[in-house]
CSV table of C-alpha atoms (C1' of nucleotides) in Angstrom, one decimal:
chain,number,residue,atom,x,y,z
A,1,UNK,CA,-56.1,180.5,81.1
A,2,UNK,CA,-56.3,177.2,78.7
A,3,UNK,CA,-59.0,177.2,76.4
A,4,UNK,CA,-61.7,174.7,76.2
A,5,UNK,CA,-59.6,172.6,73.7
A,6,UNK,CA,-56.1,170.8,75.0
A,7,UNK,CA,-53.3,173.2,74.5
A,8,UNK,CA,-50.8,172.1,72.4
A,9,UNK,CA,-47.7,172.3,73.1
A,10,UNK,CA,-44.8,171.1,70.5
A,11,UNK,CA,-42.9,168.1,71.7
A,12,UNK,CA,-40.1,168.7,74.1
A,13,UNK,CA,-36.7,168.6,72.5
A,14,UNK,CA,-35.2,165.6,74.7
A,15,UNK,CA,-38.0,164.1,74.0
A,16,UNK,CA,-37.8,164.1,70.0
A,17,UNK,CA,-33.6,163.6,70.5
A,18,UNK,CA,-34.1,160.6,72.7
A,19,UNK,CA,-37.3,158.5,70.0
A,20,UNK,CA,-34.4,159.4,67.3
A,21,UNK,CA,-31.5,157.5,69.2
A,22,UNK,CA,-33.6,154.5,70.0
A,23,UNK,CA,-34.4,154.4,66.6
A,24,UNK,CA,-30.8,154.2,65.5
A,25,UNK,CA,-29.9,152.2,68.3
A,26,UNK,CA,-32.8,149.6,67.7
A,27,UNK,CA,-31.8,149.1,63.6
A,28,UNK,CA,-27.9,148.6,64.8
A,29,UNK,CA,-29.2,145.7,67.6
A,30,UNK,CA,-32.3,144.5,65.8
A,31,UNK,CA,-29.5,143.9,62.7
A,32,UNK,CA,-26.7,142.5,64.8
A,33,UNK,CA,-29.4,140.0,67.1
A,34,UNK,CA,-32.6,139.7,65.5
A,35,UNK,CA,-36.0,140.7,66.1
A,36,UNK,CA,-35.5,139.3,69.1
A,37,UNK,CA,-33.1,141.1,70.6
A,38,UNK,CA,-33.3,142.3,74.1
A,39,UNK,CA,-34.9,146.0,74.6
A,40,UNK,CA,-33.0,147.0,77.3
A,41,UNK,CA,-30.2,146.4,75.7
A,42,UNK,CA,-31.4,149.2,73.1
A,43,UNK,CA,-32.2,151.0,75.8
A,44,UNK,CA,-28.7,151.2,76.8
A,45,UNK,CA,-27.1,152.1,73.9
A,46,UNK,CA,-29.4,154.7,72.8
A,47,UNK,CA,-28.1,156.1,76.8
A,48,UNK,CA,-31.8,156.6,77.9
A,49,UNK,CA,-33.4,154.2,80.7
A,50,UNK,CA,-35.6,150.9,79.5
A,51,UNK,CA,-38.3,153.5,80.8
A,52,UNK,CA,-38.3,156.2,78.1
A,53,UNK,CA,-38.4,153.5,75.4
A,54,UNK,CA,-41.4,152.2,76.8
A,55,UNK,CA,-42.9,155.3,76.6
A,56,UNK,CA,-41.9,156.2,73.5
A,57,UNK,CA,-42.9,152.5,71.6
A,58,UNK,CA,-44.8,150.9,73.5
A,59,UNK,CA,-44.1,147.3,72.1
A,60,UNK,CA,-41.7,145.3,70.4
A,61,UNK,CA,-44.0,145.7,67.4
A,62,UNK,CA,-44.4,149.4,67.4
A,63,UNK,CA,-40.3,149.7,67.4
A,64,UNK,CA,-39.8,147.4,64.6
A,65,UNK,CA,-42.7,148.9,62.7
A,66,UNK,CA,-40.9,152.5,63.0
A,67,UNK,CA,-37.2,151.1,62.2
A,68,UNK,CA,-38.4,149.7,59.2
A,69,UNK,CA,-40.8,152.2,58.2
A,70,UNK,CA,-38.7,154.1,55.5
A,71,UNK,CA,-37.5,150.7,54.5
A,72,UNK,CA,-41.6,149.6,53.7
A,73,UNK,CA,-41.6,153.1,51.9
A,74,UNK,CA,-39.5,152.5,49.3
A,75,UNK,CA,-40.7,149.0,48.4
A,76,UNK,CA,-44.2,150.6,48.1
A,77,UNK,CA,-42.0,153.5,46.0
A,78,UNK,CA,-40.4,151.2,43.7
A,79,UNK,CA,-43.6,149.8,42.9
A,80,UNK,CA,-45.3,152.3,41.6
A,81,UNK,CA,-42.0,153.4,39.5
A,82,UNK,CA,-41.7,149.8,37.7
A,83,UNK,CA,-45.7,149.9,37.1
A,84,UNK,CA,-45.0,153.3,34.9
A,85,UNK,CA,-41.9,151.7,33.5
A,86,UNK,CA,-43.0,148.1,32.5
A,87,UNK,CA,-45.7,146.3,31.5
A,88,UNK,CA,-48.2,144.8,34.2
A,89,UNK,CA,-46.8,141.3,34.7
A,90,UNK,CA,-42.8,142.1,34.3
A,91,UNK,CA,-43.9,145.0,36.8
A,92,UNK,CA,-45.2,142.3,39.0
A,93,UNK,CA,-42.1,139.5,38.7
A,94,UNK,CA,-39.6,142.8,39.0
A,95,UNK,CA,-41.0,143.9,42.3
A,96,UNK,CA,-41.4,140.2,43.8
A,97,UNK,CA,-37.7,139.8,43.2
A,98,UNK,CA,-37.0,143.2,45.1
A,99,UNK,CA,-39.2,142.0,47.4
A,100,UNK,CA,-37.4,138.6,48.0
A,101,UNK,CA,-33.9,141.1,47.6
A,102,UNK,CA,-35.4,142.7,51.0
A,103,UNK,CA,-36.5,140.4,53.2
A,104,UNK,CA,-33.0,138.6,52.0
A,105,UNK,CA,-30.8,141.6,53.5
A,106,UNK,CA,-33.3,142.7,56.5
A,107,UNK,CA,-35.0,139.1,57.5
A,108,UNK,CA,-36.0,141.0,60.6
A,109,UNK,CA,-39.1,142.1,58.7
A,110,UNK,CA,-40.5,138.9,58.9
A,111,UNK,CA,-41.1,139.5,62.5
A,112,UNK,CA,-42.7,142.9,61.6
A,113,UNK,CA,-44.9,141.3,58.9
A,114,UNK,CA,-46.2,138.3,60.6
A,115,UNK,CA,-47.2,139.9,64.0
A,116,UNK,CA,-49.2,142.2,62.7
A,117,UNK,CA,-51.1,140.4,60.5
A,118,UNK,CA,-51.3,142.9,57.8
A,119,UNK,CA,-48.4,143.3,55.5
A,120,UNK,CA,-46.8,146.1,56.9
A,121,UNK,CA,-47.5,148.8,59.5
A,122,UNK,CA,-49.6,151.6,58.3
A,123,UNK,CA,-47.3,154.4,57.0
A,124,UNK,CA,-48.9,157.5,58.3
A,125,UNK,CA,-50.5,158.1,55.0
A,126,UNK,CA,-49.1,157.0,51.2
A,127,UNK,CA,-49.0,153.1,49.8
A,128,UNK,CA,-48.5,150.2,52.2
A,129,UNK,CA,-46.8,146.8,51.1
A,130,UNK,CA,-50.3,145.1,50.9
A,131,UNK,CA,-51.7,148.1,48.7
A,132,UNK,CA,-48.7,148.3,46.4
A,133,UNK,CA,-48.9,144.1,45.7
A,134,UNK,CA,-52.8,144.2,45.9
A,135,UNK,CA,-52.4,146.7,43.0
A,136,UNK,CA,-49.5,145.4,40.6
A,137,UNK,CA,-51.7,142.0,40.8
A,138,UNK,CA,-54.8,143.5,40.0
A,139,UNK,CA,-53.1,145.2,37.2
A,140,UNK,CA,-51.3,142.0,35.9
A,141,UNK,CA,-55.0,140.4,35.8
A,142,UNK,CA,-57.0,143.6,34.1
A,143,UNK,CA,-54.5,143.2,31.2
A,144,UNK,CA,-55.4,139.3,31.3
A,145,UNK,CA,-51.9,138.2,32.3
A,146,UNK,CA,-53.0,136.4,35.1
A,147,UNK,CA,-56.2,135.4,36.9
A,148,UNK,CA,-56.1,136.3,40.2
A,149,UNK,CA,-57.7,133.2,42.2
A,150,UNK,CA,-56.2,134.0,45.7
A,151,UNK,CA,-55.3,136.9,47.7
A,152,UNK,CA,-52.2,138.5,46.4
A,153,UNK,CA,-50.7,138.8,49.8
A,154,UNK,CA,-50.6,135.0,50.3
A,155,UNK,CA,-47.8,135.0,47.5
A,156,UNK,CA,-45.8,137.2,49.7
A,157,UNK,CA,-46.7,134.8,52.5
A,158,UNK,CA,-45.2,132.0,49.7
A,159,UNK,CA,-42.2,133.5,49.4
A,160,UNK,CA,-41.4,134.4,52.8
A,161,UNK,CA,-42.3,130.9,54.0
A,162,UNK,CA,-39.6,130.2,51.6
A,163,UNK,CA,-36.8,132.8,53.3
A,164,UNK,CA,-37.9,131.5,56.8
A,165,UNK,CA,-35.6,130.0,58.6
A,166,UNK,CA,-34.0,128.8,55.4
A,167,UNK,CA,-30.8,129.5,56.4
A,168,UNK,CA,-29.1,127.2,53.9
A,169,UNK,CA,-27.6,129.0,51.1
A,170,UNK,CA,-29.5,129.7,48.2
A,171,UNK,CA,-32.1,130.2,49.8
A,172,UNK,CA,-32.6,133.4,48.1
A,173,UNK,CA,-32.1,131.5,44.5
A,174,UNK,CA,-35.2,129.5,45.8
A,175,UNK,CA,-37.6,132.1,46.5
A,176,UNK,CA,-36.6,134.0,43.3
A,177,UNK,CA,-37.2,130.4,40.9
A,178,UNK,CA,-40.8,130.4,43.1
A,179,UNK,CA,-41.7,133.8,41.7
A,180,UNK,CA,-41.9,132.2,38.4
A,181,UNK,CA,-42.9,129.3,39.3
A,182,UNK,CA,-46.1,131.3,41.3
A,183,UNK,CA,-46.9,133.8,38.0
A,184,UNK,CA,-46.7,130.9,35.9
A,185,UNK,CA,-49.2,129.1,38.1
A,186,UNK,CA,-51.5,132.0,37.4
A,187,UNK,CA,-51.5,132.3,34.1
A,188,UNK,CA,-54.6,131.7,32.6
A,189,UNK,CA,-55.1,128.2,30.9
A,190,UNK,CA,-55.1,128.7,27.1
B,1,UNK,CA,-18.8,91.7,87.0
B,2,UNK,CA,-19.3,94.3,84.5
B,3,UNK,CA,-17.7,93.4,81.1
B,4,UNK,CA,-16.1,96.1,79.5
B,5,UNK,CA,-19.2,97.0,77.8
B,6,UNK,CA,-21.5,99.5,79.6
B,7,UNK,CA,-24.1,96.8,80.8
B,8,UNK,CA,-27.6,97.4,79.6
B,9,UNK,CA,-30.3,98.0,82.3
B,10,UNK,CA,-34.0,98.3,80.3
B,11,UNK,CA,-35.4,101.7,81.6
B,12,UNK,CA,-36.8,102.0,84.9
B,13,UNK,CA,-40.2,101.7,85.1
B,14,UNK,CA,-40.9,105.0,86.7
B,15,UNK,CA,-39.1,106.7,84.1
B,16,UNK,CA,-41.2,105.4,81.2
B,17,UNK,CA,-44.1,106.3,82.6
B,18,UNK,CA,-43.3,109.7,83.3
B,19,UNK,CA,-42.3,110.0,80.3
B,20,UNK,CA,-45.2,109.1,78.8
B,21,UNK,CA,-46.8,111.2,81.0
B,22,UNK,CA,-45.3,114.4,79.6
B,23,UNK,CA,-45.9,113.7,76.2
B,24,UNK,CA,-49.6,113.3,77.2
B,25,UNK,CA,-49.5,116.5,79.3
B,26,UNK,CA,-47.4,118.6,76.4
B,27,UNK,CA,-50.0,117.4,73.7
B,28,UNK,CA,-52.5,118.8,75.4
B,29,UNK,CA,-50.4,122.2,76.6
B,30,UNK,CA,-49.5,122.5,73.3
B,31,UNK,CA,-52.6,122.1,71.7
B,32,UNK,CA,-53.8,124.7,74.1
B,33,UNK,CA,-51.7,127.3,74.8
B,34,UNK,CA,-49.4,127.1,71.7
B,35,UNK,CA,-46.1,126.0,70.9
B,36,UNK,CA,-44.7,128.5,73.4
B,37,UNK,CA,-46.5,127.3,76.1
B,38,UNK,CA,-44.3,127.4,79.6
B,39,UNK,CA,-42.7,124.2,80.3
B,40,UNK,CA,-43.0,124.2,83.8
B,41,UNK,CA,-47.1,124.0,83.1
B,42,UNK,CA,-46.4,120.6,81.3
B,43,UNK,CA,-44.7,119.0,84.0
B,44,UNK,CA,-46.8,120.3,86.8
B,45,UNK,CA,-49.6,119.0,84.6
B,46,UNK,CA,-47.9,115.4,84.1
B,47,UNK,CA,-47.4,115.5,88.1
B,48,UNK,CA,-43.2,115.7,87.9
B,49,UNK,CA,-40.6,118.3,88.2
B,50,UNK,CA,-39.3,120.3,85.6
B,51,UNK,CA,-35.9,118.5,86.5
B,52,UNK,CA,-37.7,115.3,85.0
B,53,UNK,CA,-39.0,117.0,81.6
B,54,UNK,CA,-35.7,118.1,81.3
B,55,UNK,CA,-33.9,115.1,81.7
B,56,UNK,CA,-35.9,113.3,78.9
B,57,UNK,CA,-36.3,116.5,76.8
B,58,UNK,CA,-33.4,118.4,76.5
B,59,UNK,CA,-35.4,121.0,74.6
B,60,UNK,CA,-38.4,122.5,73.4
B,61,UNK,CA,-37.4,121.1,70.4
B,62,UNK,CA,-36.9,117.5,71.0
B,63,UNK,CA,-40.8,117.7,73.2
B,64,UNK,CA,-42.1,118.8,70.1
B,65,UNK,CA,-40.7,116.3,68.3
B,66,UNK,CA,-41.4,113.6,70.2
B,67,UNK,CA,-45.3,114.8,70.9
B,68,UNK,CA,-45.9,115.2,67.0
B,69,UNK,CA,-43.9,112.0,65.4
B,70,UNK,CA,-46.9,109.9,65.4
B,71,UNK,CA,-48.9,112.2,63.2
B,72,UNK,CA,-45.6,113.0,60.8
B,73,UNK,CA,-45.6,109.3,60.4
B,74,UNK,CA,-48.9,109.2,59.6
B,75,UNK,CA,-48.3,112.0,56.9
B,76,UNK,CA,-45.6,110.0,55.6
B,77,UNK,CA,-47.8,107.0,55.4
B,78,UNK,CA,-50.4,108.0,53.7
B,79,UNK,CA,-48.1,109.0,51.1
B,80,UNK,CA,-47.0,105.9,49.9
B,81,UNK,CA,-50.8,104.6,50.1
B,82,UNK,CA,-51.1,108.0,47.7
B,83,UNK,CA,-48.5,106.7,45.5
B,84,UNK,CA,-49.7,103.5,44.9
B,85,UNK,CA,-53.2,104.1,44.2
B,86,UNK,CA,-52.9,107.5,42.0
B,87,UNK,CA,-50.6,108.5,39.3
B,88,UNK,CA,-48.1,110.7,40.3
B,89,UNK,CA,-49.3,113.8,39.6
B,90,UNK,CA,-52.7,113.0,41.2
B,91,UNK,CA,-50.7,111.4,44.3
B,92,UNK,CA,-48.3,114.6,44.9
B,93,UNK,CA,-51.6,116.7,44.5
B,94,UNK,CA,-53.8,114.6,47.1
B,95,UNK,CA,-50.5,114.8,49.2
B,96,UNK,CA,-50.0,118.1,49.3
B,97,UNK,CA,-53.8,118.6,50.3
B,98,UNK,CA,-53.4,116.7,53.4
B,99,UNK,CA,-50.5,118.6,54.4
B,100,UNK,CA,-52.5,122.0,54.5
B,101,UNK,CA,-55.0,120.0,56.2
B,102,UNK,CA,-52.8,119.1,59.0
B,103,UNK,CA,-50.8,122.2,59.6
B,104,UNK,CA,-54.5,123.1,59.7
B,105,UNK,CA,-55.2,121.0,63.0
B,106,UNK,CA,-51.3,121.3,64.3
B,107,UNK,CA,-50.2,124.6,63.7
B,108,UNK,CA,-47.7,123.9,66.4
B,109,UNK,CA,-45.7,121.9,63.8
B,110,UNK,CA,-44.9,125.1,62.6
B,111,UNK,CA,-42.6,125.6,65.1
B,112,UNK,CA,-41.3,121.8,65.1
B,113,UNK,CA,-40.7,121.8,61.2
B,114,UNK,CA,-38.7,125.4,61.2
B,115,UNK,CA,-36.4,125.4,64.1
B,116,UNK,CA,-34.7,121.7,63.7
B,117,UNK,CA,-34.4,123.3,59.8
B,118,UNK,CA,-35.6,119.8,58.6
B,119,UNK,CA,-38.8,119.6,57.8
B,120,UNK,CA,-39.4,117.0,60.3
B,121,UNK,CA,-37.6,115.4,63.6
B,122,UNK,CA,-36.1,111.7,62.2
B,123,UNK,CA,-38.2,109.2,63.6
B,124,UNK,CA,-36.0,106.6,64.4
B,125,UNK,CA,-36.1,105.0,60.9
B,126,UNK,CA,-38.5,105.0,57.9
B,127,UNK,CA,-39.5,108.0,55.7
B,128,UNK,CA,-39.8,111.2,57.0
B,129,UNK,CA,-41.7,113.9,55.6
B,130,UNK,CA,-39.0,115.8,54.2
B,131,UNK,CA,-38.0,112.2,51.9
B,132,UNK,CA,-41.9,111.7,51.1
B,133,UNK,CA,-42.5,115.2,49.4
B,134,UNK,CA,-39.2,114.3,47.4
B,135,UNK,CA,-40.1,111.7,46.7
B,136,UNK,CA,-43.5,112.2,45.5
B,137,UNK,CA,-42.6,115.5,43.1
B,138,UNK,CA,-39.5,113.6,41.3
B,139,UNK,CA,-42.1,110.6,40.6
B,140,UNK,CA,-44.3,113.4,39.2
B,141,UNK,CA,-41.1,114.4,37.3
B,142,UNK,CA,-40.0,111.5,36.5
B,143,UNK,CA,-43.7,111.1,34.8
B,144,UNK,CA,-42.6,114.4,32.6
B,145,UNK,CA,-46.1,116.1,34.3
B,146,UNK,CA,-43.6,118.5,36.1
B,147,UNK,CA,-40.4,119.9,35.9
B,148,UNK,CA,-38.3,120.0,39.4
B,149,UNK,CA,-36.5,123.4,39.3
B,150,UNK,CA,-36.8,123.8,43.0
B,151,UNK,CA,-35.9,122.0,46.5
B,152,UNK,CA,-39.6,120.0,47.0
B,153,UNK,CA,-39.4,121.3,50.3
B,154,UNK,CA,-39.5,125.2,49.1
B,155,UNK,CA,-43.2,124.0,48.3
B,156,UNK,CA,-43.9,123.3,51.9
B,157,UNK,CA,-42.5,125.7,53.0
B,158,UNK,CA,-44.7,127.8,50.9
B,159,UNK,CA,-47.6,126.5,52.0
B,160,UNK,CA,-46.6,127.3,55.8
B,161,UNK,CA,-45.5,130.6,55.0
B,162,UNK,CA,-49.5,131.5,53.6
B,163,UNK,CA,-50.5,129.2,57.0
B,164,UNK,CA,-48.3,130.8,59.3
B,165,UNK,CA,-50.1,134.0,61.3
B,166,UNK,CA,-52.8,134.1,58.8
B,167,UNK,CA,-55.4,133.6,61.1
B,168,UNK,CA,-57.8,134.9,59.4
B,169,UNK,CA,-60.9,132.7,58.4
B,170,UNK,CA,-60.5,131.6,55.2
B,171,UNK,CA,-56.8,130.7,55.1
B,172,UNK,CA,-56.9,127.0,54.6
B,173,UNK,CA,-58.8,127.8,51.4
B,174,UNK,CA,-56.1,129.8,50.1
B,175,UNK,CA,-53.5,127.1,50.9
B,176,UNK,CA,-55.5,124.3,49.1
B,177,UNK,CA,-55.9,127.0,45.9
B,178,UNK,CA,-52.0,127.7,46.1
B,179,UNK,CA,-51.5,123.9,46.1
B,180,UNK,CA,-53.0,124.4,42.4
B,181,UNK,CA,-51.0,127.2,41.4
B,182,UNK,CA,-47.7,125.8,42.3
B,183,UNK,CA,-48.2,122.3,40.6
B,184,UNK,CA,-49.4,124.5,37.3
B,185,UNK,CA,-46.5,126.5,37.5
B,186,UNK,CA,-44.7,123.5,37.7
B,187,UNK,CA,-45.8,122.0,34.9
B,188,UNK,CA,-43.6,121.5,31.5
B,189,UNK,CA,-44.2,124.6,28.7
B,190,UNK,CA,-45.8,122.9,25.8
C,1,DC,C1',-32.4,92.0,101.6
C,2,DT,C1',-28.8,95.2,100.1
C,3,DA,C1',-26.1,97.8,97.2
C,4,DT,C1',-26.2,100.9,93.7
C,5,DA,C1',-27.2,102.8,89.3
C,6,DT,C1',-31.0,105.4,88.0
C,7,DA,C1',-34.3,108.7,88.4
C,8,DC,C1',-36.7,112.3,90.9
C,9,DG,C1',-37.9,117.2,92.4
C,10,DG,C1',-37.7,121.7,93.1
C,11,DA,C1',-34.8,125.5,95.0
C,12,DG,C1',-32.6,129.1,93.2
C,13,DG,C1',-29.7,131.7,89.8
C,14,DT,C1',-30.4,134.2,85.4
C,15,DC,C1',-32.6,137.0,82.2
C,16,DA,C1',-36.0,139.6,79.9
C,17,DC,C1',-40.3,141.9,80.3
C,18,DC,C1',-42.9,145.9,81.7
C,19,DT,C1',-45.0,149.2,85.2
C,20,DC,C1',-44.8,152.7,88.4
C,21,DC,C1',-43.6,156.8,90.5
C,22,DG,C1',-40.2,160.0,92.6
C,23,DT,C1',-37.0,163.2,90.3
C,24,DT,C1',-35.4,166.1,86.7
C,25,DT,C1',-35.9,169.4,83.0
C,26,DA,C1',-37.7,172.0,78.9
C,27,DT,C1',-40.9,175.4,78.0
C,28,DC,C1',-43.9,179.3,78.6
C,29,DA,C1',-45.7,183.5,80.6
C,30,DA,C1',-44.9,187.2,83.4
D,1,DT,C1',-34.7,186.3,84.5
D,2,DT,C1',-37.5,183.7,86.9
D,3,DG,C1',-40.9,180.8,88.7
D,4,DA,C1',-44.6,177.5,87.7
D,5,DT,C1',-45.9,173.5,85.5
D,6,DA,C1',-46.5,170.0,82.2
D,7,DA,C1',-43.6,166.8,80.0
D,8,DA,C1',-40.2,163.5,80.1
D,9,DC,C1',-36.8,160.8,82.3
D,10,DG,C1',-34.8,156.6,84.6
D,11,DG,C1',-34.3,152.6,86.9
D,12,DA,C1',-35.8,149.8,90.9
D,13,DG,C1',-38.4,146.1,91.5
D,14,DG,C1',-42.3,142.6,90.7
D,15,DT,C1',-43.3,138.9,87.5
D,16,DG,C1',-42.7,134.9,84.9
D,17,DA,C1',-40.1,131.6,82.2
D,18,DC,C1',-35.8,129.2,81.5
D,19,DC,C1',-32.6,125.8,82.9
D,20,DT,C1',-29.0,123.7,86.2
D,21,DC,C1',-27.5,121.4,90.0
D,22,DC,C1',-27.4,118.2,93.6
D,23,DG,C1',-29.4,116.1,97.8
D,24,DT,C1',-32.9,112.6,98.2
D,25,DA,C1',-35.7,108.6,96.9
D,26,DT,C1',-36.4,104.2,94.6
D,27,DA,C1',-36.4,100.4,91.2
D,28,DT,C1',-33.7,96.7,90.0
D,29,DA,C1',-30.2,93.0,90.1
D,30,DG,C1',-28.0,89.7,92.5
DNA sequence: CTATATACGGAGGTCACCTCCGTTTATCAA
DNA sequence: TTGATAAACGGAGGTGACCTCCGTATATAG
């Protein structure tokens, strides 16, 4: 007989097969349409019905949050290796140009980033975007490189207002001159 | 008879008026429900078809437009009020504050200012908002108090990219103290 | 008053979203 | 192996928004 507690029961194979193709499917249409793109036409190339990828991500949000999870991991990875390999503030530009490198190839985050309203979706555990660029400022400003008058994230609002929609070439030029053009801004006035 | 140019009728009457009467219904759709609110709520509301908002908007676009080109000609007069009585500097500043305040009030200009690409529909002459900021940061530059190694627009956009979403109480702070950051960052090394 | 260019309206085709539930299937215990 | 059963599937179909098309109505000019 079942116990008191749920039984637990490891997740069907189908089941695990079929979140892996949408996931594949959903980078190769979310890349080729947008973050926009029609979910039943995911559905149909992953081969399962518009059903199971309800059931599997329940909204547009969750599915873009998942695609791009790994992505959002290794930003938050390469943070942490330039703060061991750099001083606080180069630390800080270095990443902001990755960051600006990223949104340049997979502009689809922006969808991610601004629904939610937090900086990225919650990996299950380990260093979100907001954590990583909360810490490399906080850094920068403990060794007195900069004072830290806003909230960090609101530079990466900066230069994504700058990549949006800004289709015009050099675009990404732009956002990269407003890095230094932002850090300057925060120097502290001598 | 006709000459062999088109003869020019003025507009119907019942045309202008209904005309007018969508831009008064879409202001206040828009202003409610958002920039995405349904079209077929703005005509019902103005007491037409959707056959007539379509024949004198062709889009979304071209609504929004028309609904907000009073107020970007306000922003754009103001400016030159700015310009003469501040210096330049001073003037781009004071600009740039009533900006934030305005995307503040309209965020549906959000939507107007990034889709057409410009940062403003053309009114059908005079400045537009887009030839104001210009204009204001190269008098600043021209004044040596900053140096112009970006698109004046990047700055705007900037300050609707740390609008945009960020609902959160407490943005429109932010945006003025970014306003600060970006004009120091701008200004010459000394 | 009439002719006609101009404008109106909304029915209906299209498309995407999302839910619901009858059917199928993987898993587990016997 | 073989049921029994929970888990998962799929897609039909309701909803809502977009936009076009064209038969009808009307303001205007002469």
């Amino acid at each position: 007989m079942p116990s008191s507690e749920a039984v637990i029961r490891r997740p069907r194979a189908d089941a695990e097969r079929n979140r892996l193709r949408l996931m594949e499917a959903a980078k190769a249409v979310f890349t080729e349409r947008g973050p926009n793109a029609a979910l039943e036409e995911i559905a149909s190339r992953a081969g399962v019905g518009i059903g199971t990828l309800y059931r599997h991500f329940s909204t547009r949000q969750a599915l873009l949050a998942e695609v791009y999870r790994h992505a959002f991991e290794q930003l938050a990875e390469a943070a942490i290796q330039l703060s061991l390999a750099l001083p606080p503030l180069d630390a800080l530009r270095a990443w902001l140009r990755l960051f600006v490198d990223y949104i340049a190839t997979k502009q689809v985050v922006l969808a991610a980033l601004g629904a939610t309203g937090n900086a990225a979706p919650a990996p299950a555990s380990g260093p979100t975007v907001t954590s990583v660029m909360t810490d490399l400022a906080e850094r920068a400003a403990a060794a007195g490189d900069i004072v830290l008058n806003v909230d960090p994230i609101d530079l990466l609002r900066a230069l994504m207002g700058v990549a949006n929609v800004n289709n015009g070439p050099g675009w990404q030029a732009n956002a990269q001159r407003l890095i230094d053009i932002l850090i300057e801004g925060l120097r502290p006035t001598r």
